[in-house]
Amino acid sequence: MKTTISRRTLLAGAISAPAILTLTRGASAATNLTLGHNAAPGNPRSIATERFGELVKERSGGNISVRVAGSEQLGNEQSLLTSLRTGAVSMTVNSQGSTSALIPELAALGLPFLFADSAAAFRVLEGPIGEELAQRFAKVQMVPLGWWDNGIRHITNSKRPIVKPADLKGLKIRTPPDPMTIDIFQALGAGTEQISFGELYIALQQGVVDGQENPLTNIASSKLFEVNKFISLSGHKWESSPFLMSQITWTRLPAPEREIIKTAAKEAGDLQRKLFAENEAKFNTQFRADPNLAVNEVDKPAFREASAKVVDTWRGKPFGDFVDKLVKAAQV
């Protein structure tokens, strides 16, 4: 069951939250946690967070309650990350782009055409690369509970089909606050503008931007196809959705409760990945069959060539050694 909680209510209770968590635990002591995200109802991220809350409640015998607030009810992803670090919010399933403001290396997972599909990305993240990123999360007071799927991404716009990079010239494309996505679209010749995902539909509707990029699942669940009829299957990058917990909250939990949260997060993550893959296939078919939409393939060799310089740029960053390890791991 979904419990809706306003941002004002949450922040008003933030001062008293630590007192709740530090009670001497007995049979009647309860732990109340909050999980915020930006996905719309019906999105695999939304469904999986609800399932996570159900699993935690069941396995704790009702001792742990998770209040889930989606659709940016508690603020955008940047504000959720701030609340996570202070302990005002317990957990969030955030986007790779927003989180990379704290861990710049994370954005490198979105190098252009690095992963052929989500399965290839998860093979890398479940090895040494994922372990190295977990160490970086610890330095910013966060505990990674899992890697959720935010998919292979495609371009939509309201003007024309995008077949070659030159077709992006003159278009303004919304990107998340992700330096990798910005670099890719600037290399492809597009203008870019950063707009909160919760404001994206209206921005497209009003012509503030011409287009955007997202996996088909997000395009469908947020109904972006209603305001962008051209869907170009560029597959230009992959993104994760890290499931994160506040280190402040985590350290206050006893070992048995931590174990419940970890196992529930794993099961919810498996569900999210499964639903996401099913949705991507479903909406690919559905969008192609819709006479009101125009779906096209792109010239991928041309896109690869135009965006290749982005990889060289990122190899030159202070964490270039991580980029090299990532590229090597992706090629195995």
Short mmCIF file of C-alpha atoms in Angstrom, two decimals:
data_model
loop_
_atom_site.label_atom_id
_atom_site.label_comp_id
_atom_site.label_asym_id
_atom_site.label_seq_id
_atom_site.Cartn_x
_atom_site.Cartn_y
_atom_site.Cartn_z
CA MET A 1 0.00 0.00 0.00
CA LYS A 2 1.37 3.42 -0.92
CA THR A 3 1.58 6.09 1.76
CA THR A 4 1.84 9.65 0.45
CA ILE A 5 3.81 12.09 2.54
CA SER A 6 4.41 15.73 1.73
CA ARG A 7 7.82 17.31 1.68
CA ARG A 8 6.74 19.80 4.40
CA THR A 9 5.53 17.02 6.68
CA LEU A 10 8.75 15.08 6.24
CA LEU A 11 11.05 18.00 6.92
CA ALA A 12 8.98 19.08 9.91
CA GLY A 13 9.55 15.65 11.43
CA ALA A 14 13.22 15.43 10.52
CA ILE A 15 14.35 16.91 13.83
CA SER A 16 12.60 14.23 15.84
CA ALA A 17 13.56 11.32 13.55
CA PRO A 18 16.96 10.62 15.18
CA ALA A 19 15.26 10.28 18.57
CA ILE A 20 12.96 7.62 17.16
CA LEU A 21 15.84 5.67 15.72
CA THR A 22 17.98 5.77 18.85
CA LEU A 23 15.36 4.37 21.21
CA THR A 24 16.39 1.34 23.22
CA ARG A 25 14.78 -1.42 21.20
CA GLY A 26 12.19 -3.62 22.75
CA ALA A 27 9.20 -5.53 21.53
CA SER A 28 7.22 -2.35 20.85
CA ALA A 29 9.99 -0.15 19.42
CA ALA A 30 9.37 0.73 15.77
CA THR A 31 11.59 2.06 13.01
CA ASN A 32 10.00 4.50 10.56
CA LEU A 33 11.88 5.01 7.29
CA THR A 34 11.14 7.24 4.31
CA LEU A 35 11.95 6.47 0.66
CA GLY A 36 11.71 9.25 -1.94
CA HIS A 37 12.04 9.06 -5.74
CA ASN A 38 10.94 10.89 -8.88
CA ALA A 39 9.24 8.15 -10.92
CA ALA A 40 5.59 8.25 -11.94
CA PRO A 41 3.05 5.68 -10.72
CA GLY A 42 3.27 2.49 -12.78
CA ASN A 43 6.97 2.96 -13.55
CA PRO A 44 9.03 -0.12 -12.57
CA ARG A 45 10.93 2.06 -10.09
CA SER A 46 7.68 3.02 -8.40
CA ILE A 47 6.34 -0.54 -8.34
CA ALA A 48 9.60 -1.94 -6.96
CA THR A 49 9.89 0.64 -4.18
CA GLU A 50 6.36 -0.23 -3.07
CA ARG A 51 7.30 -3.91 -3.06
CA PHE A 52 10.43 -3.12 -1.06
CA GLY A 53 8.32 -1.45 1.61
CA GLU A 54 5.97 -4.45 1.75
CA LEU A 55 8.85 -6.92 2.09
CA VAL A 56 10.50 -4.94 4.87
CA LYS A 57 7.25 -4.67 6.81
CA GLU A 58 6.46 -8.38 6.42
CA ARG A 59 9.91 -9.63 7.39
CA SER A 60 10.28 -7.31 10.35
CA GLY A 61 6.90 -8.36 11.73
CA GLY A 62 5.71 -4.79 11.29
CA ASN A 63 8.62 -3.37 13.28
CA ILE A 64 10.00 -1.46 10.28
CA SER A 65 7.71 0.82 8.29
CA VAL A 66 8.77 2.35 4.96
CA ARG A 67 6.83 5.38 3.72
CA VAL A 68 7.26 5.68 -0.05
CA ALA A 69 6.87 9.06 -1.77
CA GLY A 70 7.33 9.16 -5.56
CA SER A 71 6.79 11.71 -8.35
CA GLU A 72 9.09 14.26 -6.65
CA GLN A 73 6.68 14.70 -3.73
CA LEU A 74 9.69 15.31 -1.49
CA GLY A 75 11.55 17.45 -4.00
CA ASN A 76 13.75 16.80 -7.01
CA GLU A 77 16.63 14.37 -7.05
CA GLN A 78 19.24 16.91 -5.98
CA SER A 79 17.25 17.87 -2.90
CA LEU A 80 16.60 14.21 -2.09
CA LEU A 81 20.34 13.55 -2.09
CA THR A 82 20.90 16.45 0.30
CA SER A 83 18.16 15.12 2.59
CA LEU A 84 19.72 11.66 2.39
CA ARG A 85 23.10 12.91 3.58
CA THR A 86 21.55 14.69 6.56
CA GLY A 87 19.29 11.77 7.46
CA ALA A 88 16.05 13.70 6.80
CA VAL A 89 15.23 11.08 4.15
CA SER A 90 16.18 7.45 4.77
CA MET A 91 16.45 6.14 1.21
CA THR A 92 16.15 7.14 -2.42
CA VAL A 93 16.33 5.47 -5.81
CA ASN A 94 18.05 8.28 -7.64
CA SER A 95 19.34 8.83 -11.14
CA GLN A 96 22.91 8.34 -12.18
CA GLY A 97 23.18 11.91 -13.44
CA SER A 98 22.07 13.65 -10.26
CA THR A 99 24.17 11.37 -8.06
CA SER A 100 27.27 12.04 -10.15
CA ALA A 101 27.34 15.57 -8.66
CA LEU A 102 28.63 13.84 -5.52
CA ILE A 103 30.53 10.99 -7.18
CA PRO A 104 31.81 12.22 -10.57
CA GLU A 105 33.05 8.76 -11.56
CA LEU A 106 29.46 7.52 -11.59
CA ALA A 107 28.70 9.52 -14.72
CA ALA A 108 31.31 7.50 -16.60
CA LEU A 109 28.89 4.56 -16.62
CA GLY A 110 27.08 6.55 -19.30
CA LEU A 111 29.98 6.79 -21.74
CA PRO A 112 28.52 6.75 -25.26
CA PHE A 113 27.76 3.23 -26.52
CA LEU A 114 29.74 1.67 -23.65
CA PHE A 115 27.17 -1.07 -22.98
CA ALA A 116 25.17 -2.96 -25.59
CA ASP A 117 22.40 -3.63 -23.09
CA SER A 118 21.54 -3.53 -19.40
CA ALA A 119 22.77 -7.08 -18.78
CA ALA A 120 26.27 -6.09 -19.91
CA ALA A 121 26.21 -3.10 -17.56
CA PHE A 122 25.14 -5.15 -14.55
CA ARG A 123 27.92 -7.69 -15.17
CA VAL A 124 30.39 -4.85 -14.77
CA LEU A 125 28.68 -3.25 -11.77
CA GLU A 126 28.54 -6.53 -9.89
CA GLY A 127 32.32 -6.84 -10.03
CA PRO A 128 35.31 -4.71 -8.95
CA ILE A 129 33.86 -1.57 -10.59
CA GLY A 130 30.79 -1.74 -8.35
CA GLU A 131 32.96 -2.35 -5.28
CA GLU A 132 35.07 0.70 -6.08
CA LEU A 133 31.97 2.86 -6.48
CA ALA A 134 30.61 1.58 -3.14
CA GLN A 135 33.76 2.89 -1.44
CA ARG A 136 33.15 6.30 -2.98
CA PHE A 137 29.54 6.30 -1.74
CA ALA A 138 30.79 5.74 1.81
CA LYS A 139 32.80 8.97 1.58
CA VAL A 140 29.60 10.96 0.95
CA GLN A 141 27.58 9.34 3.76
CA MET A 142 25.60 6.93 1.59
CA VAL A 143 25.17 3.17 1.57
CA PRO A 144 24.40 1.61 -1.85
CA LEU A 145 21.70 -1.06 -1.54
CA GLY A 146 21.67 -2.02 -5.22
CA TRP A 147 21.85 -0.98 -8.85
CA TRP A 148 18.49 -0.54 -10.56
CA ASP A 149 17.98 -0.13 -14.28
CA ASN A 150 17.44 3.21 -15.97
CA GLY A 151 18.00 1.71 -19.36
CA ILE A 152 19.42 2.27 -22.80
CA ARG A 153 18.35 5.77 -23.76
CA HIS A 154 16.77 7.21 -26.89
CA ILE A 155 15.91 10.65 -28.27
CA THR A 156 12.45 12.15 -28.66
CA ASN A 157 11.53 15.55 -30.08
CA SER A 158 8.65 17.52 -31.54
CA LYS A 159 10.29 18.66 -34.79
CA ARG A 160 11.63 15.84 -36.96
CA PRO A 161 13.12 12.34 -37.11
CA ILE A 162 16.74 12.16 -35.93
CA VAL A 163 18.72 9.86 -38.23
CA LYS A 164 22.17 11.45 -38.30
CA PRO A 165 23.87 13.71 -35.75
CA ALA A 166 23.36 16.65 -38.13
CA ASP A 167 19.60 16.32 -37.56
CA LEU A 168 20.12 17.51 -33.98
CA LYS A 169 21.55 20.85 -35.07
CA GLY A 170 19.31 23.69 -33.97
CA LEU A 171 17.38 21.56 -31.49
CA LYS A 172 17.38 22.21 -27.76
CA ILE A 173 17.46 18.93 -25.85
CA ARG A 174 16.64 18.57 -22.18
CA THR A 175 19.20 16.55 -20.26
CA PRO A 176 19.39 15.65 -16.58
CA PRO A 177 22.09 17.45 -14.58
CA ASP A 178 24.57 14.88 -15.84
CA PRO A 179 27.87 16.04 -17.34
CA MET A 180 28.17 12.92 -19.49
CA THR A 181 24.80 13.42 -21.20
CA ILE A 182 25.55 17.09 -21.71
CA ASP A 183 28.93 16.25 -23.28
CA ILE A 184 27.36 13.65 -25.58
CA PHE A 185 24.67 15.95 -26.94
CA GLN A 186 27.00 18.87 -27.37
CA ALA A 187 29.36 16.56 -29.30
CA LEU A 188 26.38 15.58 -31.46
CA GLY A 189 25.64 19.24 -32.21
CA ALA A 190 22.53 19.84 -30.09
CA GLY A 191 21.87 22.61 -27.61
CA THR A 192 21.23 21.39 -24.07
CA GLU A 193 19.22 22.56 -21.09
CA GLN A 194 18.91 20.99 -17.66
CA ILE A 195 15.34 20.68 -16.41
CA SER A 196 13.97 18.64 -13.50
CA PHE A 197 12.28 15.44 -14.67
CA GLY A 198 9.11 16.44 -12.85
CA GLU A 199 8.92 19.60 -14.98
CA LEU A 200 9.86 17.93 -18.27
CA TYR A 201 6.39 17.26 -19.68
CA ILE A 202 5.34 20.90 -19.32
CA ALA A 203 8.69 22.13 -20.70
CA LEU A 204 8.17 20.00 -23.81
CA GLN A 205 4.53 20.97 -24.10
CA GLN A 206 5.34 24.68 -23.91
CA GLY A 207 8.32 24.46 -26.27
CA VAL A 208 10.90 25.44 -23.66
CA VAL A 209 12.90 22.55 -25.11
CA ASP A 210 12.35 20.62 -28.33
CA GLY A 211 13.23 17.17 -27.10
CA GLN A 212 14.77 14.95 -24.48
CA GLU A 213 16.41 11.56 -23.99
CA ASN A 214 15.20 8.66 -21.86
CA PRO A 215 14.52 4.93 -22.01
CA LEU A 216 11.21 3.95 -23.56
CA THR A 217 9.82 2.97 -20.16
CA ASN A 218 10.21 6.50 -18.79
CA ILE A 219 8.89 8.02 -22.01
CA ALA A 220 5.76 5.90 -21.59
CA SER A 221 5.14 6.20 -17.84
CA SER A 222 5.50 9.99 -17.91
CA LYS A 223 3.55 10.23 -21.21
CA LEU A 224 6.28 12.22 -22.94
CA PHE A 225 5.15 10.74 -26.27
CA GLU A 226 2.06 12.96 -26.03
CA VAL A 227 4.22 16.03 -26.58
CA ASN A 228 7.08 14.46 -28.60
CA LYS A 229 5.82 12.41 -31.54
CA PHE A 230 9.27 11.65 -33.01
CA ILE A 231 11.07 8.79 -31.25
CA SER A 232 14.54 8.05 -32.58
CA LEU A 233 16.10 4.82 -31.29
CA SER A 234 19.63 6.12 -30.78
CA GLY A 235 20.67 3.86 -27.88
CA HIS A 236 23.41 6.42 -27.21
CA LYS A 237 24.06 5.49 -23.57
CA TRP A 238 22.97 3.40 -20.58
CA GLU A 239 22.15 4.63 -17.10
CA SER A 240 21.73 3.12 -13.68
CA SER A 241 19.41 4.11 -10.85
CA PRO A 242 21.39 3.55 -7.65
CA PHE A 243 19.28 2.57 -4.63
CA LEU A 244 20.85 4.50 -1.76
CA MET A 245 20.41 4.68 2.00
CA SER A 246 21.49 7.39 4.40
CA GLN A 247 24.60 6.30 6.26
CA ILE A 248 23.25 8.16 9.30
CA THR A 249 20.14 5.98 9.29
CA TRP A 250 22.05 2.80 8.43
CA THR A 251 24.46 3.09 11.36
CA ARG A 252 21.55 3.45 13.82
CA LEU A 253 19.95 0.18 12.77
CA PRO A 254 20.78 -3.10 14.52
CA ALA A 255 22.29 -5.89 12.42
CA PRO A 256 19.05 -7.89 12.04
CA GLU A 257 17.21 -4.87 10.61
CA ARG A 258 20.09 -4.11 8.24
CA GLU A 259 19.89 -7.68 6.95
CA ILE A 260 16.15 -7.38 6.34
CA ILE A 261 16.70 -4.16 4.37
CA LYS A 262 19.54 -5.65 2.31
CA THR A 263 17.63 -8.77 1.30
CA ALA A 264 14.44 -6.82 0.55
CA ALA A 265 16.46 -4.37 -1.57
CA LYS A 266 17.93 -7.26 -3.56
CA GLU A 267 14.50 -8.76 -4.27
CA ALA A 268 12.97 -5.39 -5.12
CA GLY A 269 15.92 -4.66 -7.42
CA ASP A 270 15.47 -7.96 -9.24
CA LEU A 271 11.79 -7.08 -9.71
CA GLN A 272 12.61 -3.61 -11.02
CA ARG A 273 15.09 -4.98 -13.55
CA LYS A 274 12.62 -7.62 -14.75
CA LEU A 275 9.75 -5.15 -15.12
CA PHE A 276 12.02 -2.65 -16.84
CA ALA A 277 13.17 -5.17 -19.45
CA GLU A 278 9.58 -6.26 -20.10
CA ASN A 279 8.45 -2.66 -20.46
CA GLU A 280 11.23 -1.77 -22.89
CA ALA A 281 10.17 -4.60 -25.21
CA LYS A 282 6.47 -3.81 -24.81
CA PHE A 283 6.77 -0.10 -25.52
CA ASN A 284 9.09 -0.64 -28.47
CA THR A 285 6.29 -2.63 -30.10
CA GLN A 286 3.53 -0.33 -28.89
CA PHE A 287 5.18 2.89 -30.06
CA ARG A 288 5.99 1.44 -33.49
CA ALA A 289 2.34 0.42 -33.93
CA ASP A 290 0.95 3.83 -32.90
CA PRO A 291 -0.08 5.79 -36.04
CA ASN A 292 0.28 9.06 -34.12
CA LEU A 293 3.98 8.46 -33.46
CA ALA A 294 7.00 8.32 -35.77
CA VAL A 295 9.62 5.80 -34.64
CA ASN A 296 12.90 5.46 -36.52
CA GLU A 297 16.33 3.85 -36.30
CA VAL A 298 19.40 6.09 -36.35
CA ASP A 299 22.70 5.81 -38.19
CA LYS A 300 24.58 4.37 -35.22
CA PRO A 301 28.05 4.35 -36.85
CA ALA A 302 27.65 8.10 -37.44
CA PHE A 303 26.54 8.62 -33.84
CA ARG A 304 29.44 6.56 -32.53
CA GLU A 305 31.92 8.54 -34.59
CA ALA A 306 30.50 11.92 -33.57
CA SER A 307 30.54 11.05 -29.86
CA ALA A 308 33.88 9.21 -29.74
CA LYS A 309 35.75 12.31 -28.56
CA VAL A 310 33.71 12.26 -25.35
CA VAL A 311 35.57 9.11 -24.25
CA ASP A 312 38.93 10.82 -24.79
CA THR A 313 37.75 13.86 -22.83
CA TRP A 314 36.71 11.71 -19.87
CA ARG A 315 39.96 9.77 -19.92
CA GLY A 316 41.66 13.11 -19.33
CA LYS A 317 39.74 13.83 -16.11
CA PRO A 318 41.32 13.43 -12.62
CA PHE A 319 39.64 10.01 -12.34
CA GLY A 320 40.83 8.91 -15.78
CA ASP A 321 42.24 5.70 -14.31
CA PHE A 322 38.72 4.69 -13.27
CA VAL A 323 37.46 5.44 -16.79
CA ASP A 324 40.18 3.20 -18.25
CA LYS A 325 39.25 0.36 -15.87
CA LEU A 326 35.58 0.79 -16.71
CA VAL A 327 36.13 0.70 -20.47
CA LYS A 328 38.34 -2.36 -20.13
CA ALA A 329 35.76 -4.15 -17.95
CA ALA A 330 32.99 -3.37 -20.44
CA GLN A 331 34.98 -4.97 -23.26
CA VAL A 332 35.41 -8.32 -21.49
#
